[in-house]
Coordinates of C-alpha atoms and ligand atoms in Angstrom, one line a residue:
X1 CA 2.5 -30.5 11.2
X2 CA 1.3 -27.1 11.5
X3 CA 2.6 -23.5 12.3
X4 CA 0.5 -22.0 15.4
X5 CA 0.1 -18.8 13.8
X6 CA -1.5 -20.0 10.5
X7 CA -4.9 -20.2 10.2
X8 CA -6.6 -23.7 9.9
X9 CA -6.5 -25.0 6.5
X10 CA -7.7 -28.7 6.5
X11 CA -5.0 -30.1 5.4
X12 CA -2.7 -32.9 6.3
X13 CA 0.4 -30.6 4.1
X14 CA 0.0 -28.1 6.5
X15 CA 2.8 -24.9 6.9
X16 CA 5.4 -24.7 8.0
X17 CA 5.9 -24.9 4.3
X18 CA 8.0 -22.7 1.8
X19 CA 6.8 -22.2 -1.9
X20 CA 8.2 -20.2 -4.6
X21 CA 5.9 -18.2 -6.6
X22 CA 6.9 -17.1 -10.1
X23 CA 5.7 -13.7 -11.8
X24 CA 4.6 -12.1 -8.3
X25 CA 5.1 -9.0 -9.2
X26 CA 1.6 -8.9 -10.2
X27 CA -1.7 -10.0 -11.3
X28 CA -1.9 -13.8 -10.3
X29 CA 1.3 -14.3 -8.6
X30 CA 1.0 -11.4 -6.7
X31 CA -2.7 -12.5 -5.4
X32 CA -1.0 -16.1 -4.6
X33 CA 1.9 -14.4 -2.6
X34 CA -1.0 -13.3 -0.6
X35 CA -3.1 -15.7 -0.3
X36 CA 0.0 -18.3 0.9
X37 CA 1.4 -15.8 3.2
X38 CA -2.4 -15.5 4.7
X39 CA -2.5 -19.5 4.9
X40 CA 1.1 -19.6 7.0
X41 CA 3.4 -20.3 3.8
X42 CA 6.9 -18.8 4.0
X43 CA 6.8 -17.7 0.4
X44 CA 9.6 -16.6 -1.7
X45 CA 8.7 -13.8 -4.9
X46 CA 10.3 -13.9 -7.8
X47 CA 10.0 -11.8 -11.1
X48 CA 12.3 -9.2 -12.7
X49 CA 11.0 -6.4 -11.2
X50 CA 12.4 -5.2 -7.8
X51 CA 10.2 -2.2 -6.9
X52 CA 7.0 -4.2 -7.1
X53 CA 8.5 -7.2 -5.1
X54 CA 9.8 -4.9 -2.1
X55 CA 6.2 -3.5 -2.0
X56 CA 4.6 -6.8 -1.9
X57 CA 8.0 -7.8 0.8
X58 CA 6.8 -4.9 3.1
X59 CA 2.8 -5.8 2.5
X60 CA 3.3 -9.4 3.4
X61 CA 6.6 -10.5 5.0
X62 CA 7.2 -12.6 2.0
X63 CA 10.8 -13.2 0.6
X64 CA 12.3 -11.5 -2.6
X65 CA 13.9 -13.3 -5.2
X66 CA 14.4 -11.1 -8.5
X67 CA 15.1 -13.0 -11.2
X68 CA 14.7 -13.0 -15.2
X69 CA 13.7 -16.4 -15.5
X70 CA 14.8 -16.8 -19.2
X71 CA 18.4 -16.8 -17.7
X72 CA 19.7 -20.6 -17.4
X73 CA 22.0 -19.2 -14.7
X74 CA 20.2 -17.2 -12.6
X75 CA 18.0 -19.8 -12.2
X76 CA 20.7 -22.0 -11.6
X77 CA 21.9 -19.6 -9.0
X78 CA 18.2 -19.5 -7.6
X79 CA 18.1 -23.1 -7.1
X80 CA 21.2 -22.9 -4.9
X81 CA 19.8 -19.8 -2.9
X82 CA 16.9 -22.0 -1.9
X83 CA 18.8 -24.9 -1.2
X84 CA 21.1 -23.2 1.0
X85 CA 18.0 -21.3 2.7
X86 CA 16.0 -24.2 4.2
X87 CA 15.0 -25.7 0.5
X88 CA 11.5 -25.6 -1.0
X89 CA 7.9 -27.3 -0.5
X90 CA 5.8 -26.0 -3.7
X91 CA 6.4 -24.1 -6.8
X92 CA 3.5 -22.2 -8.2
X93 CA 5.2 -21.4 -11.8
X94 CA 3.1 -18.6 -12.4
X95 CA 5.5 -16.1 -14.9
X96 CA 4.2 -16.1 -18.2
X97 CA 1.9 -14.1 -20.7
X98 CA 0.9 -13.5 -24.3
X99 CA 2.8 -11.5 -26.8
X100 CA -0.2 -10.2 -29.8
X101 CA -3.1 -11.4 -31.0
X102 CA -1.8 -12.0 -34.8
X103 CA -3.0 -14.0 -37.0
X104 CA -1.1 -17.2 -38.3
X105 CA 0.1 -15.4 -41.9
X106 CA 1.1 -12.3 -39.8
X107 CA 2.9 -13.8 -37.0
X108 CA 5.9 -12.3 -35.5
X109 CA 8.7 -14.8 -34.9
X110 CA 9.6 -12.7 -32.1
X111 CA 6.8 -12.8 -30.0
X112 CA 6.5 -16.1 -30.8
X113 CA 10.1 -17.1 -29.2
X114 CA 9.2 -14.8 -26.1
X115 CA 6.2 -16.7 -25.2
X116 CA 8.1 -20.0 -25.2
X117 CA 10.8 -18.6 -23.7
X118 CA 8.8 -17.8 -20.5
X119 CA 5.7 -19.6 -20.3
X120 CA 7.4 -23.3 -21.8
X121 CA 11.2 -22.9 -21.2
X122 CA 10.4 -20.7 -17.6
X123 CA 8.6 -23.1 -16.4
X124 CA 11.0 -26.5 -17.4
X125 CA 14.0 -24.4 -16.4
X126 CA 12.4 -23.5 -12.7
X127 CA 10.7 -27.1 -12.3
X128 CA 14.1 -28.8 -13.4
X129 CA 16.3 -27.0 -11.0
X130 CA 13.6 -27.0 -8.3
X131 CA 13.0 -30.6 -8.4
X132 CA 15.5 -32.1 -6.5
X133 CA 14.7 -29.9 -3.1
X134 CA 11.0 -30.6 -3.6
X135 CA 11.9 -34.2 -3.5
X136 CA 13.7 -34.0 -0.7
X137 CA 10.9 -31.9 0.8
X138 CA 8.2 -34.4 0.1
X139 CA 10.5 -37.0 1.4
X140 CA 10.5 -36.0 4.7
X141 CA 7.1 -34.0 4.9
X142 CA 4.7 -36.4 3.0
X143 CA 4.3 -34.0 0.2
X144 CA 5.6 -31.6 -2.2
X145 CA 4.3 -29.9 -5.2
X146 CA 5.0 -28.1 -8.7
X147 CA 1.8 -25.9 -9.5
X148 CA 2.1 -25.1 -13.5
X149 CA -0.3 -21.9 -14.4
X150 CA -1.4 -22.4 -17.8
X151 CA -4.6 -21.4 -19.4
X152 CA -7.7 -22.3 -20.9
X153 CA -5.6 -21.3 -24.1
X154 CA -3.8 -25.1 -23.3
X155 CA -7.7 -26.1 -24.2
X156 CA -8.4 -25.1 -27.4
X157 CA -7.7 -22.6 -30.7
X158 CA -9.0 -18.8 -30.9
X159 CA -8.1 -17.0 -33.7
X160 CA -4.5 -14.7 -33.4
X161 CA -3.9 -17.2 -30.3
X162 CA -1.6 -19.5 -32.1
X163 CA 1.7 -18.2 -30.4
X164 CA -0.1 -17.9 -26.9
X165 CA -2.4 -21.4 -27.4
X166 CA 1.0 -23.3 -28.9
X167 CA 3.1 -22.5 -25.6
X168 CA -0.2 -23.2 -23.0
X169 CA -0.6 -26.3 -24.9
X170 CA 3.2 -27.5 -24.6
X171 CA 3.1 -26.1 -20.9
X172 CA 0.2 -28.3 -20.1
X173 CA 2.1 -31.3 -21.8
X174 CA 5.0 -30.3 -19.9
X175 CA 2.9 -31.1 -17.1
X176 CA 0.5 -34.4 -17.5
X177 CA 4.2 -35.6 -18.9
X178 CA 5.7 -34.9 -15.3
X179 CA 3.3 -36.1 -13.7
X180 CA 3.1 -39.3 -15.2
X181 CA 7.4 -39.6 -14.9
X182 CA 7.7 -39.3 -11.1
X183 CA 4.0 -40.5 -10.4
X184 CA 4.4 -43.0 -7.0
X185 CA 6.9 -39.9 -5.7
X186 CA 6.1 -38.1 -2.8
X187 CA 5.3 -34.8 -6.0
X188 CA 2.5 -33.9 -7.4
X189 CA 2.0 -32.3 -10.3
X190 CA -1.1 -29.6 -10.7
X191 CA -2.4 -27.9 -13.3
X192 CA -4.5 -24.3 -12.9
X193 CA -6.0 -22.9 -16.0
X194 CA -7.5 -20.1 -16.0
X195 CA -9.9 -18.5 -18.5
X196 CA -10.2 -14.4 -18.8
X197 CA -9.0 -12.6 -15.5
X198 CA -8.4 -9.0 -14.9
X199 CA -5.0 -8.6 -14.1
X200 CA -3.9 -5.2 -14.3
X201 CA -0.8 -6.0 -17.0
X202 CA -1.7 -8.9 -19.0
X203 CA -4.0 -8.0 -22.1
X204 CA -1.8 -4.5 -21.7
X205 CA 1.2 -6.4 -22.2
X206 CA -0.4 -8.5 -25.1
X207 CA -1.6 -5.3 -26.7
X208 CA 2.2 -3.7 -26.5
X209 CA 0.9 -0.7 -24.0
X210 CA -2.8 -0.3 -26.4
X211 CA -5.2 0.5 -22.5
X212 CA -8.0 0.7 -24.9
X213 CA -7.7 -2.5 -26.5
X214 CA -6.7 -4.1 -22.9
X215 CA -10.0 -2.7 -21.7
X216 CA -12.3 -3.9 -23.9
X217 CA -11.1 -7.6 -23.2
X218 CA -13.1 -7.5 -19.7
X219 CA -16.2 -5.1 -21.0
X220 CA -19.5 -6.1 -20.4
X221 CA -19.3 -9.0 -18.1
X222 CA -17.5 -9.7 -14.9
X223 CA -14.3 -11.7 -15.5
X224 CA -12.2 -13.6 -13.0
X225 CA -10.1 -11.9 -10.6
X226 CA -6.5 -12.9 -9.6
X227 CA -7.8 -13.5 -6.0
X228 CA -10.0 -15.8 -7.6
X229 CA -7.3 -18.0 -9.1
X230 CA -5.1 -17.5 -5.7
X231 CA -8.0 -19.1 -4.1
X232 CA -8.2 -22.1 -6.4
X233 CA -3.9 -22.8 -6.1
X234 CA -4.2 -22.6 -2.5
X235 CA -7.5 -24.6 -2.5
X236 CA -5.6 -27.8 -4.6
X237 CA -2.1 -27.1 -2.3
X238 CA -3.7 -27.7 0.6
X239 CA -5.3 -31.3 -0.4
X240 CA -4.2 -33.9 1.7
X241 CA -1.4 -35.5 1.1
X242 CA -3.1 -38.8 -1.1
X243 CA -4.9 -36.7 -3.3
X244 CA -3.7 -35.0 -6.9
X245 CA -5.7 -32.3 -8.2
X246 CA -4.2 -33.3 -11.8
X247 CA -5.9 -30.0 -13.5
X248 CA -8.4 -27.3 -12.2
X249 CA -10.0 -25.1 -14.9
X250 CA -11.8 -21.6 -13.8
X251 CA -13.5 -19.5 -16.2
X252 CA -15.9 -16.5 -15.4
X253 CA -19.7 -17.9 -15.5
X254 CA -20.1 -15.6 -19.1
X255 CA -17.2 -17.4 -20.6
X256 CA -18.5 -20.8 -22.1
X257 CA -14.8 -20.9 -24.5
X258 CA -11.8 -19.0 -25.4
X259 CA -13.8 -17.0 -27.9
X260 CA -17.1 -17.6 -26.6
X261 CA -17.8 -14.5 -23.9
X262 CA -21.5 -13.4 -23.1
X263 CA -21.4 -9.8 -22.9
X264 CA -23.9 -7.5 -21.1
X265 CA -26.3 -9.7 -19.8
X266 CA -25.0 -9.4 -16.5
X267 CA -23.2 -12.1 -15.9
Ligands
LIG1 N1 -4.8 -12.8 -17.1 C1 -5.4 -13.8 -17.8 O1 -6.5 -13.6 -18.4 C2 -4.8 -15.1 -17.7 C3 -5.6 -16.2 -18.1 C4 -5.1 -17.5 -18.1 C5 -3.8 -17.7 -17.8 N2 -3.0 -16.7 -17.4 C6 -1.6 -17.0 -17.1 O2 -1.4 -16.7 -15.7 C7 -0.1 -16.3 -15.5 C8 -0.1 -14.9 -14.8 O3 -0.8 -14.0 -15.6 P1 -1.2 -12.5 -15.1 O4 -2.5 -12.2 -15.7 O5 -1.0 -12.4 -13.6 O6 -0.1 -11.7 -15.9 P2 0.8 -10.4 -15.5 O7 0.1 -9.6 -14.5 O8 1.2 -9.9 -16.8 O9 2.0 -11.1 -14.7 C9 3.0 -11.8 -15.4 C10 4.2 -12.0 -14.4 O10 5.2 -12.7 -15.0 C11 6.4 -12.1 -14.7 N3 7.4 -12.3 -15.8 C12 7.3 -12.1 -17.1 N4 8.4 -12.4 -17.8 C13 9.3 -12.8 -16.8 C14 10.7 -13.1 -16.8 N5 11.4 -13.2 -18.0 N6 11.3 -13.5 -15.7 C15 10.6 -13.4 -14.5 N7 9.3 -13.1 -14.4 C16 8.7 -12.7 -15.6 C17 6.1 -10.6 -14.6 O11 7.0 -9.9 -13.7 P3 8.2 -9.0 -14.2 O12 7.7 -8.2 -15.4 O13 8.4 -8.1 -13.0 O14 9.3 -9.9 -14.5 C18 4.7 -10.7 -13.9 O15 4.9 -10.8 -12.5 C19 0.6 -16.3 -16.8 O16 1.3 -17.5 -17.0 C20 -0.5 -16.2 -17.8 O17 -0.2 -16.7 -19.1 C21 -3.5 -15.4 -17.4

């Protein structure tokens, strides 16, 4: 089934389709909200802030949901919205970010409990609620899906990660885990994991507001963009229906590892 006005995709899960996309009020959301709404999606945006939603609203026609997802009844409440709005094909849980770069011996507790909060407990709490309609959804459509954006930091150590790696690590458990509990449902469960991308709040928001330090994270070689990563959720969404794209991981050609970036040879 496919909408008129959309382009061609090559898919047999073709729009008319609805997704929610978490954290689109910027970077990689944002870039997905886009790239959907450019492929046909009906696409609903959700993050806290409302400013940066109405823009991206009035940019793409998309839907706006705001929403702190670290709140068991809004999302509650969200769940209903969507179910009384014509329900929900795909969730791209997208909201998430780091909180430091300390050390082990130095770590603060608090940053640690606000990166599980939103990148492990955002993502159960929107998947659990959001289940049910995506069931129903791939029930009568052929397919449905849960999108988790996690991280190369689900891969592997880097030193001051351990808060950051800890929660992309359970977040990608959270998801092989799914995937093998409703595996033979009309669900799939995909994985994206990015490696460095210049988005224009996450190291600033893991530095506490430090531009300088947020700069010099993307010096000297050419990292990812969110477009790119847009590109690669719409790229496993619109599989057909038979085929799982269990985990994608992108990295920039100068990034070999975490902590393993070639600078300044042009890459
Ligand atoms: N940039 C990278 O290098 C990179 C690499 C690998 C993986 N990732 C992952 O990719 C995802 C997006 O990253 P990004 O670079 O696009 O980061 P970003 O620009 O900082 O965006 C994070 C988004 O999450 C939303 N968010 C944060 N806390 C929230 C909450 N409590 N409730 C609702 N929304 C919340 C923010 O919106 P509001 O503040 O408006 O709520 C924002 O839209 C994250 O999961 C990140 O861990 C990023």
């Amino acid at each position: 089934m496919s909408d008129s006005t959309a382009p061609e995709t090559g898919s047999e899960t073709t729009p008319n389709r609805r997704a929610l996309v978490t954290g689109a009020s910027s970077g990689i959301g944002a870039a997905t909200v886009r790239r959907l709404r450019a492929d046909g999606w009906d696409v609903v945006a959700a993050a806290r802030r409302a400013d940066r939603l109405e823009a991206l609203a009035a940019e793409t026609g998309c839907e706006v949901y705001v929403i702190d997802l670290t709140d068991d009844d809004a999302v509650t409440a969200l769940a209903a919205h969507l179910t009384a709005s014509g329900g929900l094909d795909a969730v791209v849980n997208n909201a998430g970010g780091a909180f430091g770069l300390d050390r082990v011996e130095d770590a603060d507790l608090d940053g640690w409990r606000r990166m599980y909060e939103i990148n492990v407990l955002g993502t159960l709490r929107v998947t659990k609620a959001v289940l049910p309609l995506l069931r129903e959804a791939g029930a009568g459509k052929g397919v449905a899906d849960v999108v988790n954006v996690t991280s190369t930091a689900a891969q592997g150590a880097y030193e001051g990660g351990a808060g950051y790696t800890g929660a992309k690590h359970a977040e990608h458990m959270l998801s092989q885990t799914l995937r093998w509990e409703i595996a033979g449902e009309p669900v799939r469960v995909i994985e994206v994991a990015p490696g460095a991308v210049a988005t224009e709040e996450f190291s600033l928001v893991r530095f506490g507001g430090d531009a300088d330090k947020a700069a010099a994270v993307y010096e000297g070689y050419t990292p990812l963009a969110a477009d790119d990563v847009a590109d690669t959720i719409a790229w496993t969404l619109s599989r057909p229906d038979h085929v799982n794209i269990d985990l994608v991981t992108i990295r920039p050609r100068a990034q070999a590892h975490n902590s393993k970036i070639v600078r300044g040879t042009g890459a």
